[in-house]
PDB file of C-alpha atoms in Angstrom:
ATOM      1  CA  MET C1105      54.531  81.292  -1.591  1.00 85.00           C
ATOM      2  CA  GLU C1106      51.654  78.974  -2.632  1.00 84.00           C
ATOM      3  CA  ARG C1107      52.188  76.547   0.357  1.00 88.00           C
ATOM      4  CA  LEU C1108      52.314  79.551   2.631  1.00 91.00           C
ATOM      5  CA  PHE C1109      49.023  80.825   1.271  1.00 88.00           C
ATOM      6  CA  ASP C1110      47.430  77.396   1.545  1.00 85.00           C
ATOM      7  CA  SER C1111      48.602  77.100   5.118  1.00 88.00           C
ATOM      8  CA  PHE C1112      47.424  80.627   5.878  1.00 89.00           C
ATOM      9  CA  ALA C1113      44.067  79.973   4.311  1.00 87.00           C
ATOM     10  CA  ASN C1114      43.473  76.664   5.964  1.00 86.00           C
ATOM     11  CA  THR C1115      44.339  78.154   9.376  1.00 90.00           C
ATOM     12  CA  VAL C1116      42.124  81.177   8.880  1.00 90.00           C
ATOM     13  CA  ALA C1117      39.229  78.951   7.537  1.00 87.00           C
ATOM     14  CA  ARG C1118      39.537  76.665  10.548  1.00 89.00           C
ATOM     15  CA  TRP C1119      39.784  79.403  13.082  1.00 92.00           C
ATOM     16  CA  THR C1120      36.863  81.498  11.596  1.00 90.00           C
ATOM     17  CA  GLY C1121      34.584  78.520  11.659  1.00 88.00           C
ATOM     18  CA  SER C1122      35.171  77.989  15.463  1.00 93.00           C
ATOM     19  CA  PRO C1123      32.955  78.970  18.263  1.00 95.00           C
ATOM     20  CA  ALA C1124      35.590  81.254  19.587  1.00 95.00           C
ATOM     21  CA  ALA C1125      35.449  83.346  16.286  1.00 94.00           C
ATOM     22  CA  PHE C1126      31.762  83.587  16.526  1.00 95.00           C
ATOM     23  CA  LEU C1127      31.930  84.717  20.040  1.00 97.00           C
ATOM     24  CA  VAL C1128      34.451  87.340  19.049  1.00 95.00           C
ATOM     25  CA  CYS C1129      32.162  88.642  16.219  1.00 94.00           C
ATOM     26  CA  VAL C1130      29.174  88.731  18.745  1.00 96.00           C
ATOM     27  CA  VAL C1131      31.366  90.814  21.179  1.00 97.00           C
ATOM     28  CA  VAL C1132      32.400  93.220  18.411  1.00 95.00           C
ATOM     29  CA  VAL C1133      28.750  93.589  17.401  1.00 95.00           C
ATOM     30  CA  VAL C1134      27.522  94.117  20.883  1.00 97.00           C
ATOM     31  CA  ALA C1135      30.389  96.704  21.600  1.00 96.00           C
ATOM     32  CA  TRP C1136      29.507  98.526  18.475  1.00 95.00           C
ATOM     33  CA  ALA C1137      25.753  98.567  19.267  1.00 96.00           C
ATOM     34  CA  ALA C1138      26.619  99.700  22.855  1.00 96.00           C
ATOM     35  CA  ALA C1139      28.730 102.499  21.435  1.00 95.00           C
ATOM     36  CA  GLY C1140      25.814 103.762  19.349  1.00 95.00           C
ATOM     37  CA  PRO C1141      24.383 106.105  22.005  1.00 95.00           C
ATOM     38  CA  PHE C1142      27.908 107.645  22.816  1.00 93.00           C
ATOM     39  CA  PHE C1143      28.282 108.363  19.106  1.00 93.00           C
ATOM     40  CA  GLY C1144      24.651 109.524  18.631  1.00 94.00           C
ATOM     41  CA  PHE C1145      23.974 106.756  16.240  1.00 93.00           C
ATOM     42  CA  SER C1146      25.656 108.867  13.698  1.00 95.00           C
ATOM     43  CA  GLU C1147      26.493 107.903   9.957  1.00 95.00           C
ATOM     44  CA  THR C1148      30.098 107.432  10.869  1.00 94.00           C
ATOM     45  CA  TRP C1149      29.134 105.105  13.549  1.00 94.00           C
ATOM     46  CA  GLN C1150      27.186 102.961  10.969  1.00 95.00           C
ATOM     47  CA  LEU C1151      29.975 103.398   8.563  1.00 96.00           C
ATOM     48  CA  VAL C1152      32.379 101.665  10.883  1.00 94.00           C
ATOM     49  CA  ILE C1153      30.545  98.412  11.070  1.00 95.00           C
ATOM     50  CA  ASN C1154      29.471  98.409   7.414  1.00 96.00           C
ATOM     51  CA  THR C1155      32.906  99.072   6.173  1.00 96.00           C
ATOM     52  CA  GLY C1156      34.481  96.452   8.591  1.00 95.00           C
ATOM     53  CA  THR C1157      32.157  93.762   7.738  1.00 95.00           C
ATOM     54  CA  THR C1158      32.349  94.295   4.154  1.00 97.00           C
ATOM     55  CA  ILE C1159      36.064  94.176   4.109  1.00 96.00           C
ATOM     56  CA  VAL C1160      36.035  91.048   6.162  1.00 94.00           C
ATOM     57  CA  THR C1161      33.469  89.284   4.007  1.00 94.00           C
ATOM     58  CA  PHE C1162      35.426  90.327   0.915  1.00 96.00           C
ATOM     59  CA  LEU C1163      38.572  88.745   2.100  1.00 93.00           C
ATOM     60  CA  MET C1164      36.996  85.778   3.623  1.00 92.00           C
ATOM     61  CA  VAL C1165      35.287  84.810   0.234  1.00 93.00           C
ATOM     62  CA  PHE C1166      38.849  84.287  -1.367  1.00 91.00           C
ATOM     63  CA  LEU C1167      40.121  82.412   1.637  1.00 89.00           C
ATOM     64  CA  ILE C1168      37.107  80.077   1.762  1.00 89.00           C
ATOM     65  CA  GLN C1169      37.048  79.580  -1.953  1.00 91.00           C
ATOM     66  CA  ASN C1170      40.701  78.507  -1.876  1.00 89.00           C
ATOM     67  CA  THR C1171      40.106  75.949   0.764  1.00 88.00           C
ATOM     68  CA  GLN C1172      36.947  74.596  -0.815  1.00 90.00           C
ATOM     69  CA  ASN C1173      38.783  74.266  -4.160  1.00 90.00           C
ATOM     70  CA  ARG C1174      41.574  72.275  -2.541  1.00 89.00           C
ATOM     71  CA  ASP C1175      39.227  70.156  -0.491  1.00 90.00           C
ATOM     72  CA  SER C1176      37.161  69.462  -3.652  1.00 91.00           C
ATOM     73  CA  ALA C1177      40.161  68.472  -5.659  1.00 89.00           C
ATOM     74  CA  ALA C1178      41.404  66.221  -2.851  1.00 92.00           C
ATOM     75  CA  LEU C1179      38.017  64.456  -2.556  1.00 92.00           C
ATOM     76  CA  GLN C1180      37.751  64.125  -6.294  1.00 90.00           C
ATOM     77  CA  THR C1181      41.134  62.499  -6.538  1.00 90.00           C
ATOM     78  CA  LYS C1182      40.154  59.969  -3.745  1.00 91.00           C
ATOM     79  CA  LEU C1183      36.960  59.175  -5.442  1.00 89.00           C
ATOM     80  CA  ASP C1184      38.720  58.799  -8.843  1.00 89.00           C
ATOM     81  CA  GLU C1185      41.193  56.279  -7.181  1.00 90.00           C
ATOM     82  CA  LEU C1186      38.438  54.318  -5.534  1.00 90.00           C
ATOM     83  CA  ILE C1187      36.788  53.974  -8.883  1.00 88.00           C
ATOM     84  CA  ARG C1188      40.051  53.016 -10.711  1.00 87.00           C
ATOM     85  CA  THR C1189      40.671  50.185  -8.150  1.00 90.00           C
ATOM     86  CA  SER C1190      37.068  48.917  -8.026  1.00 89.00           C
ATOM     87  CA  ASP C1191      34.736  47.225 -10.384  1.00 85.00           C
ATOM     88  CA  ALA C1192      32.922  50.682 -11.169  1.00 81.00           C
ATOM     89  CA  GLU C1193      33.163  51.965 -14.585  1.00 79.00           C
ATOM     90  CA  ASP C1194      36.331  54.002 -15.419  1.00 82.00           C
ATOM     91  CA  GLU C1195      34.371  56.476 -17.553  1.00 83.00           C
ATOM     92  CA  PHE C1196      33.278  58.210 -14.198  1.00 85.00           C
ATOM     93  CA  ILE C1197      36.935  59.170 -13.493  1.00 87.00           C
ATOM     94  CA  GLY C1198      37.208  62.888 -14.316  1.00 86.00           C
ATOM     95  CA  ILE C1199      33.477  63.569 -14.818  1.00 87.00           C
ATOM     96  CA  GLU C1200      33.912  66.794 -13.002  1.00 85.00           C
ATOM     97  CA  ARG C1201      35.214  68.223 -16.190  1.00 88.00           C
ATOM     98  CA  LEU C1202      32.146  67.327 -18.234  1.00 90.00           C
ATOM     99  CA  THR C1203      29.811  69.949 -19.424  1.00 92.00           C
ATOM    100  CA  ASP C1204      26.416  70.312 -17.661  1.00 91.00           C
ATOM    101  CA  LYS C1205      24.704  68.672 -20.542  1.00 93.00           C
ATOM    102  CA  GLU C1206      27.018  65.633 -20.463  1.00 91.00           C
ATOM    103  CA  LEU C1207      26.663  65.364 -16.635  1.00 90.00           C
ATOM    104  CA  ILE C1208      22.867  65.456 -16.958  1.00 92.00           C
ATOM    105  CA  ALA C1209      22.961  62.778 -19.641  1.00 92.00           C
ATOM    106  CA  LEU C1210      25.220  60.658 -17.384  1.00 90.00           C
ATOM    107  CA  HIS C1211      23.122  61.286 -14.285  1.00 90.00           C
ATOM    108  CA  ALA C1212      19.957  60.199 -16.211  1.00 93.00           C
ATOM    109  CA  ARG C1213      21.771  56.985 -17.328  1.00 90.00           C
ATOM    110  CA  CYS C1214      22.728  56.229 -13.776  1.00 89.00           C
ATOM    111  CA  GLU C1215      19.249  57.005 -12.514  1.00 92.00           C
ATOM    112  CA  ALA C1216      17.680  54.641 -15.109  1.00 93.00           C
ATOM    113  CA  ALA C1217      20.170  51.909 -14.064  1.00 90.00           C
ATOM    114  CA  ALA C1218      19.371  52.349 -10.476  1.00 92.00           C
ATOM    115  CA  LYS C1219      15.603  52.122 -11.180  1.00 94.00           C
ATOM    116  CA  GLN C1220      16.094  49.030 -13.138  1.00 93.00           C
ATOM    117  CA  SER C1221      18.269  47.493 -10.282  1.00 92.00           C
ATOM    118  CA  GLN C1222      15.574  48.517  -7.673  1.00 94.00           C
ATOM    119  CA  ALA C1223      12.907  46.835  -9.982  1.00 94.00           C
ATOM    120  CA  THR C1224      14.994  43.620 -10.261  1.00 94.00           C
ATOM    121  CA  LEU C1225      15.593  43.563  -6.576  1.00 94.00           C
ATOM    122  CA  ALA C1226      11.797  44.024  -5.832  1.00 94.00           C
ATOM    123  CA  LYS C1227      11.116  41.209  -8.299  1.00 94.00           C
ATOM    124  CA  THR C1228      13.607  39.027  -6.628  1.00 93.00           C
ATOM    125  CA  ARG C1229      12.242  39.589  -3.090  1.00 93.00           C
ATOM    126  CA  ALA C1230       8.658  39.038  -4.472  1.00 92.00           C
ATOM    127  CA  GLU C1231       9.823  35.784  -5.871  1.00 91.00           C
ATOM    128  CA  ARG C1232      11.654  34.802  -2.622  1.00 91.00           C
ATOM    129  CA  ARG C1233       8.572  35.448  -0.637  1.00 91.00           C
ATOM    130  CA  ARG C1234       6.387  33.457  -2.965  1.00 89.00           C
ATOM    131  CA  ARG C1235       8.735  30.548  -2.512  1.00 89.00           C
ATOM    132  CA  GLY C1236       8.534  30.803   1.195  1.00 85.00           C
ATOM    133  CA  HIS C1237      11.535  32.983   2.136  1.00 74.00           C
ATOM    134  CA  ASP C1238      11.170  35.936   4.497  1.00 62.00           C
ATOM    135  CA  ASP C1239      13.974  37.960   3.240  1.00 56.00           C
ATOM    136  CA  ILE C1240      16.777  38.235   0.934  1.00 54.00           C
ATOM    137  CA  ASN C1241      19.210  36.462   3.256  1.00 58.00           C
ATOM    138  CA  GLY C1242      17.370  33.222   2.674  1.00 53.00           C
ATOM    139  CA  ASP C1243      15.669  33.012   6.113  1.00 52.00           C
ATOM    140  CA  ARG C1244      12.595  30.698   5.803  1.00 52.00           C
ATOM    141  CA  ALA C1245       9.219  32.071   6.912  1.00 49.00           C
ATOM    142  CA  GLU C1246       7.888  30.398   9.997  1.00 46.00           C
TER     143      GLU C1246
END
């Protein structure tokens, strides 16, 4: 049942995100608007589009959330595997389960490390220029 729903959700999400689906929606709205004079722009005429769009939106929220949850889990798993097999710190594996406070602290630590790396790089570049090198690759100034 779960595989069937996953397949259905992926198919619907892919189709509803297509230009053809958008065109179908435009045609439906134009047809509804064109029918307005025939129905005297009545409350029933308005209720048809309101009810239809509400139902479609309600159902689409769950389908889209399902596909996003699956995509997010797959992406997180790929990132965890890259971290695990690289020189990166293993403590980053599974950080999606941290609290907001823990994530903010980890982000601040990473930001500080990035600033320190940028400062070191700028210092190194300045020193290379002072010694007569144009860039970090070691090309000499002419």
